[in-house]
Coordinates of C-alpha atoms in Angstrom, one line a residue:
M1 CA -3.8 -7.7 2.7
S2 CA -1.1 -6.4 2.4
S3 CA -3.5 -4.2 4.5
H4 CA -6.9 -5.0 3.0
R5 CA -9.6 -5.0 5.7
E6 CA -6.8 -5.5 8.3
A7 CA -8.7 -4.2 11.4
P8 CA -12.3 -4.7 12.6
E9 CA -13.4 -1.0 12.4
I10 CA -11.7 0.0 9.2
S11 CA -13.1 -3.1 7.5
K12 CA -16.5 -1.4 7.8
D13 CA -15.1 1.8 6.2
P14 CA -13.5 0.9 2.9
V15 CA -13.2 4.4 1.5
A16 CA -10.7 5.2 4.3
D17 CA -9.0 1.8 4.3
S18 CA -5.4 2.1 3.1
S19 CA -4.7 -1.2 1.5
D20 CA -1.2 -0.9 0.0
L21 CA 1.7 1.6 0.0
Y22 CA 4.6 1.7 -2.4
A23 CA 7.8 3.8 -2.3
F24 CA 10.6 3.5 -4.9
V25 CA 13.0 5.5 -6.9
S26 CA 11.3 6.0 -10.3
P27 CA 12.8 3.6 -12.8
D28 CA 12.2 6.0 -15.8
H29 CA 13.0 9.2 -13.8
P30 CA 15.7 8.1 -11.2
D31 CA 16.0 11.7 -9.9
T32 CA 12.5 11.3 -8.4
V33 CA 10.7 9.1 -5.9
T34 CA 7.3 7.6 -6.6
L35 CA 4.9 7.1 -3.7
I36 CA 1.6 5.3 -4.2
A37 CA -1.2 4.9 -1.6
N38 CA -4.1 2.6 -2.4
Y39 CA -7.5 2.9 -0.8
V40 CA -11.0 1.4 -1.3
P41 CA -9.8 -2.2 -1.8
L42 CA -11.3 -5.3 -3.4
Q43 CA -13.5 -3.4 -5.9
A44 CA -15.7 -5.5 -8.2
P45 CA -15.3 -3.9 -11.6
A46 CA -19.1 -4.2 -12.3
G47 CA -20.0 -2.4 -9.1
G48 CA -22.6 0.0 -10.5
P49 CA -24.7 2.0 -10.6
N50 CA -22.9 3.7 -7.7
F51 CA -19.4 3.1 -8.8
F52 CA -16.5 3.4 -6.3
E53 CA -14.9 6.7 -5.4
F54 CA -12.8 8.5 -2.8
G55 CA -14.6 9.9 0.3
D56 CA -15.4 13.6 0.2
D57 CA -15.4 13.5 4.0
V58 CA -11.9 11.8 4.3
L59 CA -8.6 13.5 4.6
Y60 CA -6.0 11.3 2.8
E61 CA -2.3 12.0 3.5
I62 CA 1.1 10.7 2.5
H63 CA 3.8 11.5 5.1
I64 CA 7.6 11.6 4.7
D65 CA 10.1 11.6 7.6
S66 CA 13.5 12.7 6.5
N67 CA 15.3 13.0 9.9
G68 CA 14.4 9.8 11.7
D69 CA 12.2 11.1 14.4
A70 CA 9.1 9.2 13.1
R71 CA 7.3 12.5 12.6
P72 CA 6.4 14.0 9.2
D73 CA 8.8 16.5 7.8
L74 CA 6.8 16.7 4.6
T75 CA 3.1 15.8 4.2
Y76 CA 0.9 15.8 1.1
Q77 CA -2.8 16.1 1.8
F78 CA -5.5 15.1 -0.7
R79 CA -9.1 16.2 -0.4
F80 CA -11.9 15.2 -2.7
R81 CA -15.1 16.8 -3.9
T82 CA -17.9 15.1 -5.9
E83 CA -20.1 17.0 -8.3
L84 CA -23.4 15.8 -9.8
R85 CA -24.4 17.2 -13.2
N86 CA -27.9 15.8 -13.4
D87 CA -30.0 15.1 -10.3
R88 CA -32.8 13.6 -12.4
T89 CA -31.0 10.4 -13.5
F90 CA -29.8 7.3 -11.7
L91 CA -27.0 6.8 -14.3
Y92 CA -23.3 7.3 -13.6
N93 CA -23.0 8.4 -17.3
T94 CA -25.7 9.1 -19.9
G95 CA -23.5 8.4 -22.9
P96 CA -19.9 7.7 -23.9
I97 CA -17.2 9.5 -21.8
E98 CA -14.5 10.7 -24.2
S99 CA -12.9 13.4 -22.1
L100 CA -12.6 14.4 -18.4
D101 CA -15.1 17.2 -19.0
S102 CA -17.6 15.2 -20.9
E103 CA -21.2 16.3 -20.4
N104 CA -22.2 12.6 -20.5
W105 CA -20.3 12.0 -17.2
N106 CA -22.8 12.6 -14.5
R107 CA -20.9 12.0 -11.2
R108 CA -17.4 13.5 -11.4
Q109 CA -14.8 13.8 -8.7
F110 CA -12.1 16.4 -8.2
F111 CA -9.2 16.8 -5.7
S112 CA -6.9 19.3 -4.2
V113 CA -3.3 18.8 -3.2
T114 CA -1.8 20.6 -0.1
R115 CA 1.8 20.4 1.0
V116 CA 2.6 20.7 4.7
D117 CA 6.2 21.3 5.8
M118 CA 7.9 20.3 9.1
H119 CA 6.8 23.6 10.7
G120 CA 3.1 23.0 9.9
K121 CA 2.9 25.6 7.1
H122 CA 0.2 24.6 4.6
T123 CA 0.6 25.4 0.9
V124 CA -2.2 24.6 -1.6
L125 CA -0.4 23.3 -4.7
A126 CA -3.5 22.6 -6.8
D127 CA -7.2 22.7 -6.6
K128 CA -10.0 21.0 -8.5
L129 CA -7.8 18.5 -10.4
P130 CA -10.1 16.0 -12.2
C131 CA -10.0 12.3 -11.4
P132 CA -10.7 9.9 -14.2
P133 CA -14.0 8.0 -14.1
C134 CA -14.3 4.4 -13.0
N135 CA -13.9 1.9 -15.9
V136 CA -17.5 1.2 -16.5
G137 CA -17.0 -0.6 -19.9
P138 CA -16.0 -0.1 -23.5
L139 CA -19.4 1.3 -24.5
S140 CA -19.2 4.0 -21.8
I141 CA -15.5 4.7 -22.1
P142 CA -14.1 3.8 -25.5
D143 CA -10.5 4.8 -24.6
Y144 CA -9.9 4.5 -20.9
A145 CA -6.1 4.6 -21.1
K146 CA -6.3 8.1 -22.7
L147 CA -8.6 9.4 -20.1
A148 CA -6.3 8.2 -17.3
E149 CA -3.3 9.7 -19.0
D150 CA -5.1 13.0 -19.1
A151 CA -5.7 12.7 -15.4
V152 CA -1.9 12.8 -14.7
H153 CA -1.1 16.3 -13.5
K154 CA 2.3 18.0 -13.4
L155 CA 2.2 20.7 -10.7
K156 CA 4.1 24.0 -10.9
S157 CA 5.9 23.1 -7.7
G158 CA 7.6 20.1 -9.5
E159 CA 5.5 17.2 -8.4
K160 CA 3.4 14.9 -10.5
V161 CA 0.1 13.6 -9.2
F162 CA -2.7 11.2 -10.1
A163 CA -5.8 10.1 -8.2
G164 CA -8.3 7.6 -9.5
Q165 CA -9.2 4.0 -10.1
R166 CA -6.4 1.4 -11.0
A167 CA -6.2 -2.3 -11.2
D168 CA -4.9 -3.9 -8.0
A169 CA -1.4 -5.2 -8.7
F170 CA -0.9 -6.7 -5.3
F171 CA -0.9 -10.5 -5.4
V172 CA -1.8 -12.8 -2.6
D173 CA -3.5 -16.1 -2.0
L174 CA -6.0 -14.8 0.6
G175 CA -8.2 -17.9 0.6
A176 CA -5.3 -20.2 1.5
I177 CA -3.4 -18.0 3.9
F178 CA -6.4 -17.3 6.1
D179 CA -7.4 -21.0 6.1
L180 CA -5.1 -21.9 9.0
G181 CA -2.0 -20.4 7.4
T182 CA -2.0 -22.7 4.4
L183 CA 0.5 -22.1 1.6
R184 CA -0.8 -24.1 -1.4
P185 CA 2.7 -25.1 -2.7
F186 CA 3.3 -26.7 0.7
Q187 CA -0.2 -27.8 1.5
D188 CA 0.8 -31.4 1.8
K189 CA 3.3 -30.5 4.6
H190 CA 0.6 -28.6 6.6
L191 CA -0.5 -30.1 9.9
V192 CA -4.1 -30.4 8.7
G193 CA -3.5 -30.2 5.0
Q194 CA -1.4 -33.4 4.9
K195 CA -4.5 -35.3 5.8
L196 CA -6.3 -33.8 2.8
F197 CA -3.7 -33.4 0.2
D198 CA -0.9 -35.7 -1.1
Y199 CA 0.4 -33.1 -3.6
A200 CA 1.6 -29.6 -3.8
G201 CA -1.0 -27.1 -4.9
K202 CA -0.9 -24.1 -7.1
A203 CA -1.5 -20.7 -5.5
V204 CA -4.5 -18.5 -6.5
N205 CA -4.3 -14.7 -6.7
A206 CA -7.4 -13.7 -4.8
T207 CA -7.0 -10.0 -5.6
D208 CA -6.7 -10.5 -9.4
K209 CA -9.3 -8.7 -11.5
T210 CA -10.2 -6.3 -8.6
N211 CA -9.7 -2.6 -8.6
V212 CA -8.5 0.0 -6.1
H213 CA -8.4 3.8 -5.9
S214 CA -4.9 5.1 -6.0
I215 CA -3.2 8.3 -5.0
A216 CA 0.1 8.5 -6.8
L217 CA 2.7 11.1 -6.2
Q218 CA 6.1 11.6 -7.9
V219 CA 8.5 14.0 -6.2
P220 CA 12.0 15.2 -7.1
L221 CA 14.4 13.4 -4.7
H222 CA 15.9 16.6 -3.3
M223 CA 12.5 17.7 -2.0
V224 CA 12.1 14.6 0.2
R225 CA 15.7 14.3 1.5
R226 CA 17.1 15.9 4.6
D227 CA 18.6 19.4 3.9
G228 CA 17.3 19.2 0.3
K229 CA 20.4 17.5 -1.2
K230 CA 20.3 16.5 -4.8
K231 CA 23.2 14.0 -4.4
V232 CA 23.9 11.8 -1.4
R233 CA 25.9 8.7 -0.7
G234 CA 24.2 5.5 0.3
R235 CA 25.8 5.5 3.7
D236 CA 24.6 9.1 4.5
A237 CA 21.8 9.2 7.0
G238 CA 20.2 11.9 4.8
A239 CA 19.7 9.3 2.0
V240 CA 17.0 7.5 3.9
I241 CA 13.4 8.5 4.2
G242 CA 10.5 6.9 6.1
V243 CA 7.0 6.9 4.4
W244 CA 3.5 6.1 5.6
T245 CA 0.0 7.0 4.6
S246 CA -3.0 7.8 6.7
A247 CA -6.7 8.6 6.4
S248 CA -8.6 10.7 8.8
R249 CA -12.2 11.8 9.5
R250 CA -13.8 14.7 11.4
Q251 CA -14.5 13.7 15.0
V252 CA -18.2 14.4 14.8
Q253 CA -20.8 14.0 12.0
V254 CA -24.3 15.4 12.4
R255 CA -26.8 13.9 10.0
Q256 CA -29.5 16.5 9.0
G257 CA -32.1 14.0 7.8
D258 CA -33.5 16.1 5.0
K259 CA -32.6 16.9 1.4
D260 CA -32.4 20.7 2.0
H261 CA -29.5 20.5 4.4
D262 CA -26.0 18.9 4.1
D263 CA -24.6 16.8 6.9
V264 CA -22.3 18.8 9.3
Y265 CA -18.8 17.6 10.1
V266 CA -17.1 19.2 13.1
G267 CA -14.2 18.7 15.4
P268 CA -10.6 17.8 14.7
Q269 CA -9.4 15.3 12.2
T270 CA -9.2 11.8 13.8
Q271 CA -7.0 9.2 12.2
V272 CA -8.8 6.0 11.3
S273 CA -6.3 4.2 9.0
R274 CA -2.5 4.0 8.7
L275 CA -0.1 2.0 6.6
G276 CA 3.7 1.8 6.4
N277 CA 5.2 -1.7 6.0
P278 CA 3.0 -4.2 4.3
L279 CA 1.3 -6.7 6.6
F280 CA 2.4 -5.0 9.8
N281 CA -1.1 -4.4 11.3
E282 CA -2.5 -7.4 9.3
V283 CA -0.1 -10.1 10.7
I284 CA 2.0 -8.6 13.6
V285 CA -0.6 -6.6 15.7
P286 CA -3.1 -8.7 17.7
M287 CA -6.7 -8.2 16.7
A288 CA -7.6 -6.6 20.0
Q289 CA -5.2 -3.7 19.3
K290 CA -5.5 -3.3 15.6
D291 CA -8.0 -0.4 15.7
Q292 CA -5.8 1.4 18.3
W293 CA -2.8 0.9 16.0
N294 CA -4.7 2.5 13.2
S295 CA -5.4 5.6 15.3
L296 CA -1.8 6.2 16.4
P297 CA 1.3 7.9 14.7
P298 CA 4.4 5.8 14.0
S299 CA 6.2 7.6 16.8
E300 CA 4.1 5.5 19.2
D301 CA 5.0 2.1 17.8
K302 CA 7.3 1.2 20.6
R303 CA 4.0 0.0 22.2
F304 CA 3.9 -2.8 19.6
A305 CA 7.5 -3.7 19.6
E306 CA 6.9 -6.9 21.6
F307 CA 4.8 -8.3 18.9
V308 CA 7.7 -7.8 16.4
A309 CA 10.3 -9.2 18.7
T310 CA 8.2 -12.4 19.3
P311 CA 5.9 -12.6 16.3
E312 CA 2.9 -14.9 16.6
L313 CA 3.4 -16.3 13.1
G314 CA 7.0 -17.2 14.0
A315 CA 5.6 -19.5 16.7
L316 CA 2.9 -20.9 14.4
L317 CA 5.1 -22.0 11.5
P318 CA 6.8 -24.9 13.3
V319 CA 3.4 -26.0 14.6
L320 CA 1.5 -25.7 11.3
Y321 CA 4.4 -27.4 9.3
P322 CA 5.7 -30.1 11.6
G323 CA 9.4 -31.0 11.0
V324 CA 9.9 -28.2 8.5
F325 CA 10.9 -25.4 10.8
D326 CA 12.8 -27.2 13.6
K327 CA 15.6 -24.7 13.8
L328 CA 13.1 -21.9 14.1
A329 CA 11.3 -23.8 16.8
A330 CA 14.6 -24.2 18.7
Q331 CA 15.3 -20.5 18.3
N332 CA 11.9 -19.7 19.6
K333 CA 12.5 -21.7 22.8
T334 CA 15.5 -19.5 23.7
G335 CA 13.1 -16.6 24.2
E336 CA 15.5 -14.2 22.5
P337 CA 13.8 -11.3 20.9
R338 CA 14.0 -11.2 17.1
A339 CA 16.5 -8.3 16.6
D340 CA 16.5 -8.9 12.9
L341 CA 12.7 -8.2 12.6
L342 CA 13.0 -5.2 15.0
A343 CA 15.6 -3.7 12.6
V344 CA 13.8 -4.5 9.4
L345 CA 10.4 -3.2 10.5
L346 CA 11.0 -0.6 13.2
T347 CA 14.4 1.0 12.8
G348 CA 15.7 0.1 9.4
I349 CA 18.8 -2.0 8.7
P350 CA 22.0 -0.4 10.0
D351 CA 25.2 -0.1 8.0
G352 CA 27.5 -3.1 8.1
L353 CA 25.0 -5.9 8.1
I354 CA 24.5 -6.0 4.3
D355 CA 27.3 -5.0 1.9
D356 CA 26.9 -1.5 0.6
F357 CA 23.5 -1.0 2.1
Q358 CA 21.6 0.6 5.0
N359 CA 18.2 2.2 5.4
N360 CA 18.4 2.9 9.1
T361 CA 16.5 5.9 10.5
G362 CA 17.8 5.8 14.1
K363 CA 16.8 4.4 17.5
I364 CA 13.1 5.4 17.4
Q365 CA 11.0 2.4 16.8
A366 CA 8.4 3.2 14.1
D367 CA 6.6 1.3 11.4
M368 CA 7.6 3.2 8.3
L369 CA 8.4 2.1 4.7
R370 CA 12.1 3.0 4.7
L371 CA 13.8 3.9 1.4
N372 CA 17.4 4.6 0.8
T373 CA 17.0 7.1 -2.0
A374 CA 20.7 6.8 -3.1
V375 CA 20.1 3.2 -4.3
P376 CA 19.4 3.3 -8.0
P377 CA 16.6 1.3 -9.7
A378 CA 17.6 -2.3 -10.5
K379 CA 18.2 -3.1 -14.1
E380 CA 16.7 -6.6 -13.5
P381 CA 14.5 -6.4 -10.4
N382 CA 14.3 -9.5 -8.2
P383 CA 10.8 -10.1 -6.7
F384 CA 12.5 -11.2 -3.4
G385 CA 14.1 -7.8 -3.0
L386 CA 16.9 -7.7 -0.4
L387 CA 16.6 -11.4 0.2
G388 CA 17.3 -11.8 -3.5
A389 CA 20.4 -9.6 -3.4
D390 CA 18.4 -6.7 -5.0
L391 CA 19.2 -3.6 -2.9
A392 CA 16.4 -1.6 -4.6
G393 CA 13.6 -3.9 -3.4
F394 CA 11.6 -4.5 -0.2
P395 CA 12.3 -3.9 2.6
N396 CA 14.2 -1.0 1.0
G397 CA 11.0 0.8 0.1
R398 CA 8.6 -1.3 -1.9
R399 CA 8.1 -1.8 -5.6
I400 CA 4.9 -2.9 -7.2
T401 CA 6.6 -6.2 -8.4
D402 CA 8.0 -7.1 -5.0
D403 CA 6.6 -10.3 -3.5
V404 CA 6.2 -8.8 0.0
V405 CA 4.2 -11.8 1.2
S406 CA 7.0 -14.3 0.5
I407 CA 9.7 -11.9 1.7
S408 CA 7.9 -11.5 5.0
L409 CA 7.3 -15.2 5.4
R410 CA 11.0 -16.0 4.8
A411 CA 12.1 -13.2 7.2
I412 CA 9.7 -14.5 10.0
A413 CA 10.8 -18.1 9.3
G414 CA 14.4 -17.1 10.1
A415 CA 16.0 -16.1 6.8
T416 CA 17.1 -12.7 8.2
L417 CA 18.3 -13.9 11.6
P418 CA 21.9 -14.5 10.4
L419 CA 22.2 -10.7 9.9
V420 CA 22.3 -10.3 13.7
N421 CA 23.2 -13.8 14.8
A422 CA 26.0 -15.4 12.7
E423 CA 25.7 -18.7 14.6
F424 CA 22.1 -19.2 13.5
E425 CA 21.6 -21.4 10.5
P426 CA 18.1 -21.1 9.1
D427 CA 16.0 -24.1 8.1
E428 CA 16.2 -25.0 4.5
A429 CA 12.6 -24.1 4.1
A430 CA 13.2 -20.6 5.4
T431 CA 15.0 -19.8 2.1
L432 CA 12.4 -21.6 0.0
V433 CA 9.0 -20.9 1.5
E434 CA 6.8 -18.7 -0.7
Q435 CA 3.2 -18.1 -1.5
G436 CA 3.7 -19.3 -5.1
L437 CA 2.6 -16.1 -6.9
S438 CA 4.3 -13.2 -8.7
I439 CA 3.4 -10.1 -10.7
K440 CA 2.8 -12.5 -13.6
N441 CA -0.3 -13.7 -11.7
V442 CA -1.8 -10.2 -12.1
T443 CA -3.9 -10.2 -15.3
A444 CA -3.5 -6.5 -16.0
E445 CA -0.1 -5.2 -17.2
L446 CA 1.9 -2.6 -15.4
L447 CA 2.6 0.7 -17.1
D448 CA 6.1 1.8 -18.0
E449 CA 5.5 5.3 -16.7
F450 CA 3.7 7.1 -13.9
P451 CA 1.4 6.1 -12.3
Y452 CA 2.7 2.6 -13.1
L453 CA -0.3 0.7 -11.8
P454 CA -2.4 -1.0 -14.5
T455 CA -5.5 0.2 -16.2
P456 CA -8.5 -0.8 -14.1
F457 CA -10.6 -3.8 -15.1
D458 CA -13.8 -2.7 -16.8
G459 CA -17.3 -3.8 -15.6
F460 CA -18.5 -5.0 -19.0
N461 CA -15.9 -7.7 -19.3
N462 CA -15.3 -8.6 -15.7
P463 CA -16.6 -11.1 -14.9
P464 CA -16.4 -12.3 -18.5
A465 CA -19.5 -13.4 -20.5
P466 CA -19.7 -17.2 -21.0
K467 CA -18.4 -18.4 -24.4
E468 CA -21.1 -19.7 -26.8

């Protein structure tokens, strides 16, 4: 969550599990867009001796739709290859790792980048780019930040790429939310919680001090826009792109069963994971259909539109918090589909609903992270994004600092309904409800430059040694 372990089958396959997707106009290079896809979620920093890595047998992709048909017009493919220096040791490293080609680093990983255009033409942009190692600890890696900086690669084609371990900057109170939908700041208002608590609690960031593996890509804006325009107006349809990430595996794996033969992978690539908007498969799609959703492209999302139009969580909020969401309960009884959520999640917000803003991609219903690339980065970002009058924030793309959990809660609670129904007045709680966390609850600090996500937590200090 936002898409960590969000479906039964992918929860068993973490190296292919897409946990978060970000898309934003780069604050320090506003003529580019930054796309970040996180995989291998909830890593314990001390998880050796076999530290975390990308899957050599997984095809990772970041897709961009520039014409609103919910099909990729531009795709970047990432393939990984792991090399072992010494097959006579159990160690990840046999001494300090001070460079990406250090002889002390035993298990190294490299990746290639392939660009696929709308006609299916494949162009290999780079091959055997080194990933940084996992952050084992200060004895093994004296200057991790320098190694990670060296693993940022500028391609001749104009893109910038990074693939490797990062600290997870997503913040969420997993323990409370999945305990009957509890929000600790409102736990004394909860149907069951009011019997246990007579006070408002403080939220806990369950993903703090965990790591992920990130694929970060920075692309000049004109390369992702329709018709390759360098300048567009915010109201132009060509200003908006749709973004999603996917992971795929070969359809058949044949295990050889002996050390002299490699396993064989045959058949077409089969998609096993997908992510566009945060929380879509996690909270919107029923458990019985989550695996199917992961296998389908966004162009098939009309199958799931009914769950957006009548979200289960929207019906649960008035029950779980009695007397708090009465206006939402009354709206639910009308049976009217939630046109606001259908727009926000499946088509984008059309022009005219919010002053000087739109990120609509047309009539095709598809779960994509939609970004109006003509909206400049905010000088003072608001963590509540569009709901906080910040046009550069979620659901216009997604920045690392956006509180997507609270934004989603407020939207489902009815805060966005007046966009399409001027007569509806949301419950006061709809504009106040939140999980009680922010980027300040992430212990690691964001970087001011690409790839922006923080230095991963090291295994020596996490968990910390007891103080004497």
